[in-house]
mmCIF file of C-alpha atoms in Angstrom:
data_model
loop_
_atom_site.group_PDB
_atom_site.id
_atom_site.type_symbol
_atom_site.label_atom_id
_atom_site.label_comp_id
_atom_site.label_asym_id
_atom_site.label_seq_id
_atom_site.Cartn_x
_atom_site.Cartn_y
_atom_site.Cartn_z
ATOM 1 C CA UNK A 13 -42.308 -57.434 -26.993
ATOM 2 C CA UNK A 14 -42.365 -57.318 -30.492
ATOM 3 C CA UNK A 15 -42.072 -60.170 -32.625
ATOM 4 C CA UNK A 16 -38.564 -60.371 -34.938
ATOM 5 C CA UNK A 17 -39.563 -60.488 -38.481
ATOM 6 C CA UNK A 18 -37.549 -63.508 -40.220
ATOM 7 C CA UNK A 19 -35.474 -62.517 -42.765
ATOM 8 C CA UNK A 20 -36.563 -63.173 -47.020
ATOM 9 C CA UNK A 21 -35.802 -67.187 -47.792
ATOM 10 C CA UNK A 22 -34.612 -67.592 -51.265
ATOM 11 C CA UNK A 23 -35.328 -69.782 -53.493
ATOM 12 C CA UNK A 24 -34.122 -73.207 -53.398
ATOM 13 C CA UNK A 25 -31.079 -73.453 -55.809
ATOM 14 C CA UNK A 26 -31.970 -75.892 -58.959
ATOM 15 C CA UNK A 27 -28.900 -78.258 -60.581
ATOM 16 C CA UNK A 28 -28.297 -77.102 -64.214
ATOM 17 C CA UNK A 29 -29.296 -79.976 -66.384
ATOM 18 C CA UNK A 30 -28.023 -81.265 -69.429
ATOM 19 C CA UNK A 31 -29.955 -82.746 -71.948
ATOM 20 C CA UNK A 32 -29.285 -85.092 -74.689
ATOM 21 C CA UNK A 33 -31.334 -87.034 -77.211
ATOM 22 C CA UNK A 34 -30.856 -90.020 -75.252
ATOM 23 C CA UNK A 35 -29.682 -88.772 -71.148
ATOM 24 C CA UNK A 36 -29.794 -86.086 -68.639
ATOM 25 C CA UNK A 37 -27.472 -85.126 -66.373
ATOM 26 C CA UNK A 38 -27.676 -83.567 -62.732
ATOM 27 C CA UNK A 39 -24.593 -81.681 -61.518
ATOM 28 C CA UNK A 40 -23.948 -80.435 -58.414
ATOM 29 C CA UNK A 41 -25.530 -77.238 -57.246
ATOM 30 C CA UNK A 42 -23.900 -74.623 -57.793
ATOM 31 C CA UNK A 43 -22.749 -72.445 -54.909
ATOM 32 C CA UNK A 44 -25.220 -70.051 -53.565
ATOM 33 C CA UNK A 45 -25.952 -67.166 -51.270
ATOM 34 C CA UNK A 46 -28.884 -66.124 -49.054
ATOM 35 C CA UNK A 47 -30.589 -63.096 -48.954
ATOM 36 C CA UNK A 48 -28.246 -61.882 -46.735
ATOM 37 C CA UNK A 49 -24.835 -62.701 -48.671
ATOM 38 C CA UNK A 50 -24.122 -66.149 -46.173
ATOM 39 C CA UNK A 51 -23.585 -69.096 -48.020
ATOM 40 C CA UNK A 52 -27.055 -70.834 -48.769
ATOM 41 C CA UNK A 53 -26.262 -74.417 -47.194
ATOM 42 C CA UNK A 54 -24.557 -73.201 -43.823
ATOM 43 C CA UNK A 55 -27.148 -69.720 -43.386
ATOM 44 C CA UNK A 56 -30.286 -72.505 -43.804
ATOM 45 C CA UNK A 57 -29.079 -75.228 -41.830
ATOM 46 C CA UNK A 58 -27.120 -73.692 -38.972
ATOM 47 C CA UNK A 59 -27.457 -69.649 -39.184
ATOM 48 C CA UNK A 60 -30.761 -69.739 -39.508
ATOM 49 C CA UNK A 61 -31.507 -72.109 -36.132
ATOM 50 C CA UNK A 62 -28.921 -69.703 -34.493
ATOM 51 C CA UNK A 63 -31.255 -66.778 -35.602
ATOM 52 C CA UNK A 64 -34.457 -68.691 -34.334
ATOM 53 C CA UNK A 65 -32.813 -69.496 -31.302
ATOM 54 C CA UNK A 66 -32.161 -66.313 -30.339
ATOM 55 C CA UNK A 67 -35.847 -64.627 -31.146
ATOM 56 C CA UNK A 68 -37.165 -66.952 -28.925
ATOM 57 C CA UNK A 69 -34.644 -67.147 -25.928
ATOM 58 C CA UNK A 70 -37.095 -64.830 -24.171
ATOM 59 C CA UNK A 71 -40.018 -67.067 -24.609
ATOM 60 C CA UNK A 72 -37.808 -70.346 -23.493
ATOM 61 C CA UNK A 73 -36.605 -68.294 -20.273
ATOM 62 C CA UNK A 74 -40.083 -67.583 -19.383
ATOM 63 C CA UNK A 75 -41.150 -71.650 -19.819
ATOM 64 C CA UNK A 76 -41.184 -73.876 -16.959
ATOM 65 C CA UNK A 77 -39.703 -76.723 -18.723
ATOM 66 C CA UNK A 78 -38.714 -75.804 -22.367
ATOM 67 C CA UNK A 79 -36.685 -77.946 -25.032
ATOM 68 C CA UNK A 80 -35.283 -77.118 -27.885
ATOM 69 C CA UNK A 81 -34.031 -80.321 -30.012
ATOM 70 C CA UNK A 82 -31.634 -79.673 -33.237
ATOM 71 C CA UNK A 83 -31.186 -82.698 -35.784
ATOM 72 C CA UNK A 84 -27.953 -83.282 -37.072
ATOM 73 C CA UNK A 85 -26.680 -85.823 -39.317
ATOM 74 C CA UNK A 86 -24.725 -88.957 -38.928
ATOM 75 C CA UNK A 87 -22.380 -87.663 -41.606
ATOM 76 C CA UNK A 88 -21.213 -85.263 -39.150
ATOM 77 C CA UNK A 89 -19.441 -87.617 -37.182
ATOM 78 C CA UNK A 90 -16.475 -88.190 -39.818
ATOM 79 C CA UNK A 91 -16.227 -84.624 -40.991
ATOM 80 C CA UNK A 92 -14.371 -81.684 -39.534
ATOM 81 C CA UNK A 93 -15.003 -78.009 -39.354
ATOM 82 C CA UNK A 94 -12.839 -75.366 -40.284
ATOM 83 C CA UNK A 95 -13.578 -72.058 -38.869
ATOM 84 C CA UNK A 96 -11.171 -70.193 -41.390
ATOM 85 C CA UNK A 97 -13.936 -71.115 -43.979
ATOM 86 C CA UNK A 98 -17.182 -71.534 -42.712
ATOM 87 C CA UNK A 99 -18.527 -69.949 -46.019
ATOM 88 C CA UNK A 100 -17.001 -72.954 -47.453
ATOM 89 C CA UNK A 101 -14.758 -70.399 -50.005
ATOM 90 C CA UNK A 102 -12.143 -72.308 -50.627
ATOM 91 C CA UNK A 103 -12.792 -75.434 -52.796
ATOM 92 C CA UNK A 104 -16.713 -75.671 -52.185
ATOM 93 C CA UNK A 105 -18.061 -78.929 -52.992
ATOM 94 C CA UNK A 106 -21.526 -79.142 -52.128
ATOM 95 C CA UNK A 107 -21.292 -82.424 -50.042
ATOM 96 C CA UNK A 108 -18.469 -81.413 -47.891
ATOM 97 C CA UNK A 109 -20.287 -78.007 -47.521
ATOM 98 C CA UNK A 110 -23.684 -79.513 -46.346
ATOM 99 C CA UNK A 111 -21.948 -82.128 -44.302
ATOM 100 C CA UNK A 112 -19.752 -79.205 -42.446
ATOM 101 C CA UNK A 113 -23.543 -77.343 -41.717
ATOM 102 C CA UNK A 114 -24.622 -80.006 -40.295
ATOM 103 C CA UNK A 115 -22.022 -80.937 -38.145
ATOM 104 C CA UNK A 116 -22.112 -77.282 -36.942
ATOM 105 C CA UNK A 117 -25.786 -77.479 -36.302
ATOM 106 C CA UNK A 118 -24.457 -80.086 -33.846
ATOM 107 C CA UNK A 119 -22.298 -78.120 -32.129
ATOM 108 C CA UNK A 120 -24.292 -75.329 -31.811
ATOM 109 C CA UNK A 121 -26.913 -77.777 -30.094
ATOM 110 C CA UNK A 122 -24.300 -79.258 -27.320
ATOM 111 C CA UNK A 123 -23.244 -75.693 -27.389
ATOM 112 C CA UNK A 124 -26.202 -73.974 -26.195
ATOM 113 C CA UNK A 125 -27.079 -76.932 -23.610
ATOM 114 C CA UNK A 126 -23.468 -75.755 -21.574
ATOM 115 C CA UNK A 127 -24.959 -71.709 -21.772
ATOM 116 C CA UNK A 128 -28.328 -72.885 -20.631
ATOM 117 C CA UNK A 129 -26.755 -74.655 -17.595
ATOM 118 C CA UNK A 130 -24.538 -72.071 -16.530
ATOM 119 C CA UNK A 131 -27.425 -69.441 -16.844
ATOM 120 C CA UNK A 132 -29.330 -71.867 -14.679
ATOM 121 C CA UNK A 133 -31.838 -72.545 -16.700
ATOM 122 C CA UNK A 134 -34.458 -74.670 -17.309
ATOM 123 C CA UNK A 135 -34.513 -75.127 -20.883
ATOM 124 C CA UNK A 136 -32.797 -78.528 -22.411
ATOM 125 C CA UNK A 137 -31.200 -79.003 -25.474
ATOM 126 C CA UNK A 138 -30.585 -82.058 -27.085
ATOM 127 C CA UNK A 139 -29.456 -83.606 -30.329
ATOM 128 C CA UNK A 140 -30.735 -86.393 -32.660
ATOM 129 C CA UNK A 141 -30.115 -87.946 -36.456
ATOM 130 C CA UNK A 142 -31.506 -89.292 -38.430
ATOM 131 C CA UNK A 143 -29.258 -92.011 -39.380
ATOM 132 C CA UNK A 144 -29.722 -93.279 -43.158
ATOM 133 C CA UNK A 145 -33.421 -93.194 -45.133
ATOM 134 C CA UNK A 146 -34.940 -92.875 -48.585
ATOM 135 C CA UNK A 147 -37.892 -91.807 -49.695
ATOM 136 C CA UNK A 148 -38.089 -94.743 -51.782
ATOM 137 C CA UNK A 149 -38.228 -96.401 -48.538
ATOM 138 C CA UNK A 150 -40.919 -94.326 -47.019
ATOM 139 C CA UNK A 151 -44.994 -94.761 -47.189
ATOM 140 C CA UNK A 152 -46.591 -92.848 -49.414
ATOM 141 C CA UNK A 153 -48.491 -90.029 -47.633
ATOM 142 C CA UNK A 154 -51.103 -88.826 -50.708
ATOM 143 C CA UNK A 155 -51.355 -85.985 -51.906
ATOM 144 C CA UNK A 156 -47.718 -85.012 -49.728
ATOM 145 C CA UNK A 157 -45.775 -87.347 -51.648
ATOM 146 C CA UNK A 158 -47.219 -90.897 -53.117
ATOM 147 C CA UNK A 159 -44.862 -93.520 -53.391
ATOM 148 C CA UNK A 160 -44.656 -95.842 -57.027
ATOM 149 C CA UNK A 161 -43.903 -99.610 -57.161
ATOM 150 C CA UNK A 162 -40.714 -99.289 -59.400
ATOM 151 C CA UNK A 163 -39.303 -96.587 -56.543
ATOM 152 C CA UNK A 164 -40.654 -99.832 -54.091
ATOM 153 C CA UNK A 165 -38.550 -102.046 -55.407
ATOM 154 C CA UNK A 166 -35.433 -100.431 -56.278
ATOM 155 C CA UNK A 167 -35.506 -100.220 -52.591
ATOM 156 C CA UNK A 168 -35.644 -103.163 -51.471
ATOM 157 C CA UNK A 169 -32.171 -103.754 -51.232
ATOM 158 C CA UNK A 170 -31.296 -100.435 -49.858
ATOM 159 C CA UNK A 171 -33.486 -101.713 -47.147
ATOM 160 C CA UNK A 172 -30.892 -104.277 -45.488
ATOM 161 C CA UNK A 173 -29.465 -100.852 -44.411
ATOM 162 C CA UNK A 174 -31.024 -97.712 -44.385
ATOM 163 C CA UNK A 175 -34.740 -97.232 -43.259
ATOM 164 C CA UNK A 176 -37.751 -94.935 -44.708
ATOM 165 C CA UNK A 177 -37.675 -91.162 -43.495
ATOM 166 C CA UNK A 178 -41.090 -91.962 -41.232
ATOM 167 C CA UNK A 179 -38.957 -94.534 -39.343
ATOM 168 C CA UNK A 180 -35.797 -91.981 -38.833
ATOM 169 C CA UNK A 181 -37.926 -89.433 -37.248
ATOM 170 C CA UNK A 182 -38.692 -91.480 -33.886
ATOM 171 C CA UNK A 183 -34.851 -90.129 -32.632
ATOM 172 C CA UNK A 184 -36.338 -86.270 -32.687
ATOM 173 C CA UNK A 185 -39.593 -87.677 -31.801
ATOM 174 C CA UNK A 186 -38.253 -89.288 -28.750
ATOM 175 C CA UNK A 187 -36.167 -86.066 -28.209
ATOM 176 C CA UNK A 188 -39.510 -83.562 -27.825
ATOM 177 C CA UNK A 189 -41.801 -85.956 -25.567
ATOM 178 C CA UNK A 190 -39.953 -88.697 -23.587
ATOM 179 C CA UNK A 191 -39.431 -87.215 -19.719
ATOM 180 C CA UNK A 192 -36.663 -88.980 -19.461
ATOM 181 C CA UNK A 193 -34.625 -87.470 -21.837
ATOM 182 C CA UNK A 194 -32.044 -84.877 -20.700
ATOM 183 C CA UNK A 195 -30.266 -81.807 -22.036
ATOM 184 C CA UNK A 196 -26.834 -82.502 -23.695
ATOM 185 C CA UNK A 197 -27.452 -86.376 -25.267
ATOM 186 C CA UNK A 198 -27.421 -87.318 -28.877
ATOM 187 C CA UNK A 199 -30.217 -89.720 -29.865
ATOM 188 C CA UNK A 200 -30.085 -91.870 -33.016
ATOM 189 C CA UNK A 201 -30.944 -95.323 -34.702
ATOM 190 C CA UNK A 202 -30.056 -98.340 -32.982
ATOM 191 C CA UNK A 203 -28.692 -100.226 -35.747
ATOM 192 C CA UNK A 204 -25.079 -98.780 -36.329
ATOM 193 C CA UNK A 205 -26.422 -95.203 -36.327
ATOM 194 C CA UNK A 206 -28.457 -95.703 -39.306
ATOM 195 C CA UNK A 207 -31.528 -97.665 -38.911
ATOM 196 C CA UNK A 208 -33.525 -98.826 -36.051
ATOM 197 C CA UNK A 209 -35.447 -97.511 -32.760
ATOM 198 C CA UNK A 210 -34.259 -94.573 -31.646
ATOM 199 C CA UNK A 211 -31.175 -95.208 -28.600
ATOM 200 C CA UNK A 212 -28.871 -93.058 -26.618
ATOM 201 C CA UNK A 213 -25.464 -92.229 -28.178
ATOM 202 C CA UNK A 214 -21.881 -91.363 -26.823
ATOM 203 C CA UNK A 215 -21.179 -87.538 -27.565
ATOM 204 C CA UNK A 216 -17.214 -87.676 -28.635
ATOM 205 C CA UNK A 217 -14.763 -86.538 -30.574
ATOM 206 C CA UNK A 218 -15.415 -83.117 -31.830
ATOM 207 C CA UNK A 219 -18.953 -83.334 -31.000
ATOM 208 C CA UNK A 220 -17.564 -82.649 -27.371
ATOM 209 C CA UNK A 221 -15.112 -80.060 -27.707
ATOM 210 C CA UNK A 222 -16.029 -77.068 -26.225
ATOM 211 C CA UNK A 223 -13.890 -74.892 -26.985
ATOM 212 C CA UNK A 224 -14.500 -75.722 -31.113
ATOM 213 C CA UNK A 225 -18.260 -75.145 -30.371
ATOM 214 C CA UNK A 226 -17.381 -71.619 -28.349
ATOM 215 C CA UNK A 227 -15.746 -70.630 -31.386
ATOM 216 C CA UNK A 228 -18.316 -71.510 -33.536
ATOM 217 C CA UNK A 229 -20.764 -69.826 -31.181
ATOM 218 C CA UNK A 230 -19.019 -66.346 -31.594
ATOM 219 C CA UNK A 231 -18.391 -66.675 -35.336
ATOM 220 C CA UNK A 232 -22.223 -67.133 -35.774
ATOM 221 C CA UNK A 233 -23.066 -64.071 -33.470
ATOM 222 C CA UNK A 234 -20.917 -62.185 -35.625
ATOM 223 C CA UNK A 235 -22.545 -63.195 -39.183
ATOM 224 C CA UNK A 236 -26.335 -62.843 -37.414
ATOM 225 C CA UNK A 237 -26.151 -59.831 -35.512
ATOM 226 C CA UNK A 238 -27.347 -62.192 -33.008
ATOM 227 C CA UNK A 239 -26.921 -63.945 -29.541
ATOM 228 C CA UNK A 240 -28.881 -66.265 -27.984
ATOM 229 C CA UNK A 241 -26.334 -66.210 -24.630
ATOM 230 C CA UNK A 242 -27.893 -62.707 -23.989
ATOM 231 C CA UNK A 243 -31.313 -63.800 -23.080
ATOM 232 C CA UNK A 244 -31.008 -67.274 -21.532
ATOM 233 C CA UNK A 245 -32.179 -65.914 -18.129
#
């Protein structure tokens, strides 16, 4: 079978900056569009896991015992989706818009755990976040990323609540290799959701609709060209 050739990532987009003699200032990003006209935030984190998913459905049908985990963020929880605007159109602000991706990153991950049951399968999909972390927070990891002592210790206090980034990776880390884990839970921090060893969470709210996640579903096909459903089994 021949393997799909991913489409051409753009470039990150850069905030305009604006200089003075004595302060700069970072804006927001301005709104921006892949390679394939979707806009950036929602094509990279959702459409683009959609995409993956479905180039490799034939490679998860054949596995004995495969398991595909999507991260989300805990952000997601108190936002809503609106499938009128998924391109985030209509009053983009670039919070709101990354927030909304993420949340339907989510969905698409509870999503596909209901298709891979009813096909039968034996492929698991679960969820994690995150929770809340800072690179200020995290060890340095030369030449990566090194860490300074001012960044150290205007962290400190952050650190009552949120955690370093190595710390908020044990929830997807747990997802991939613990045997006991099963398809359709939502792991996160311990603490609140934000920091902490990585715990089982209750999957509510919109999180658990299924019909808002088989709309989603069918509104991604559409903008990908794309279904994972069709090669599940």
């Amino acid at each position: 079978m021949p393997v799909p050739t991913a489409p051409a990532v753009p470039a990150p987009p850069k905030a305009p900056v604006r200089r003075s003699a004595i302060s700069v200032l970072l804006n927001d990003p301005p709104q921006r569009e892949s390679g394939d006209g979707n806009e950036l935030m929602f094509a990279t984190n959702h459409l683009g896991h959609f995409a993956l998913v479905s180039w490799l459905a034939p490679l998860l049908a054949a596995a004995p015992a495969g398991r595909v985990v999507t991260t989300g963020s805990f952000t997601a929880k108190s936002e809503s989706l609106d499938l009128d605007d998924l391109q985030s159109m209509r009053g983009y602000r670039p919070k709101r818009t990354y927030v909304r991706s993420k949340l339907a990153q989510m969905l698409f991950g509870f999503e596909l755990e209901r298709r891979l049951r009813a096909a039968g399968s034996t492929t698991l999909s679960v969820v994690t976040h995150p929770g809340g972390a800072l690179d200020s927070l995290t060890p340095s990891r030369p030449p990566v990323r090194v860490r300074t002592a001012g960044e150290r210790l205007r962290g400190l206090p952050a650190g009552l609540l949120l955690q370093s980034k190595e710390a908020a990776a044990w929830p997807a880390v747990r997802a991939v290799l613990d045997p006991s884990v099963r398809g359709g839970q939502l792991w996160g921090p311990r603490v609140f959701g934000i920091r902490g060893l990585p715990t089982l969470e209750p999957v509510r709210g919109h999180l658990a609709d299924p019909v808002l996640a088989a709309r989603l579903w069918a509104a991604s096909a559409d903008l990908t060209g794309l279904d994972p459903s069709s090669s599940l089994t």
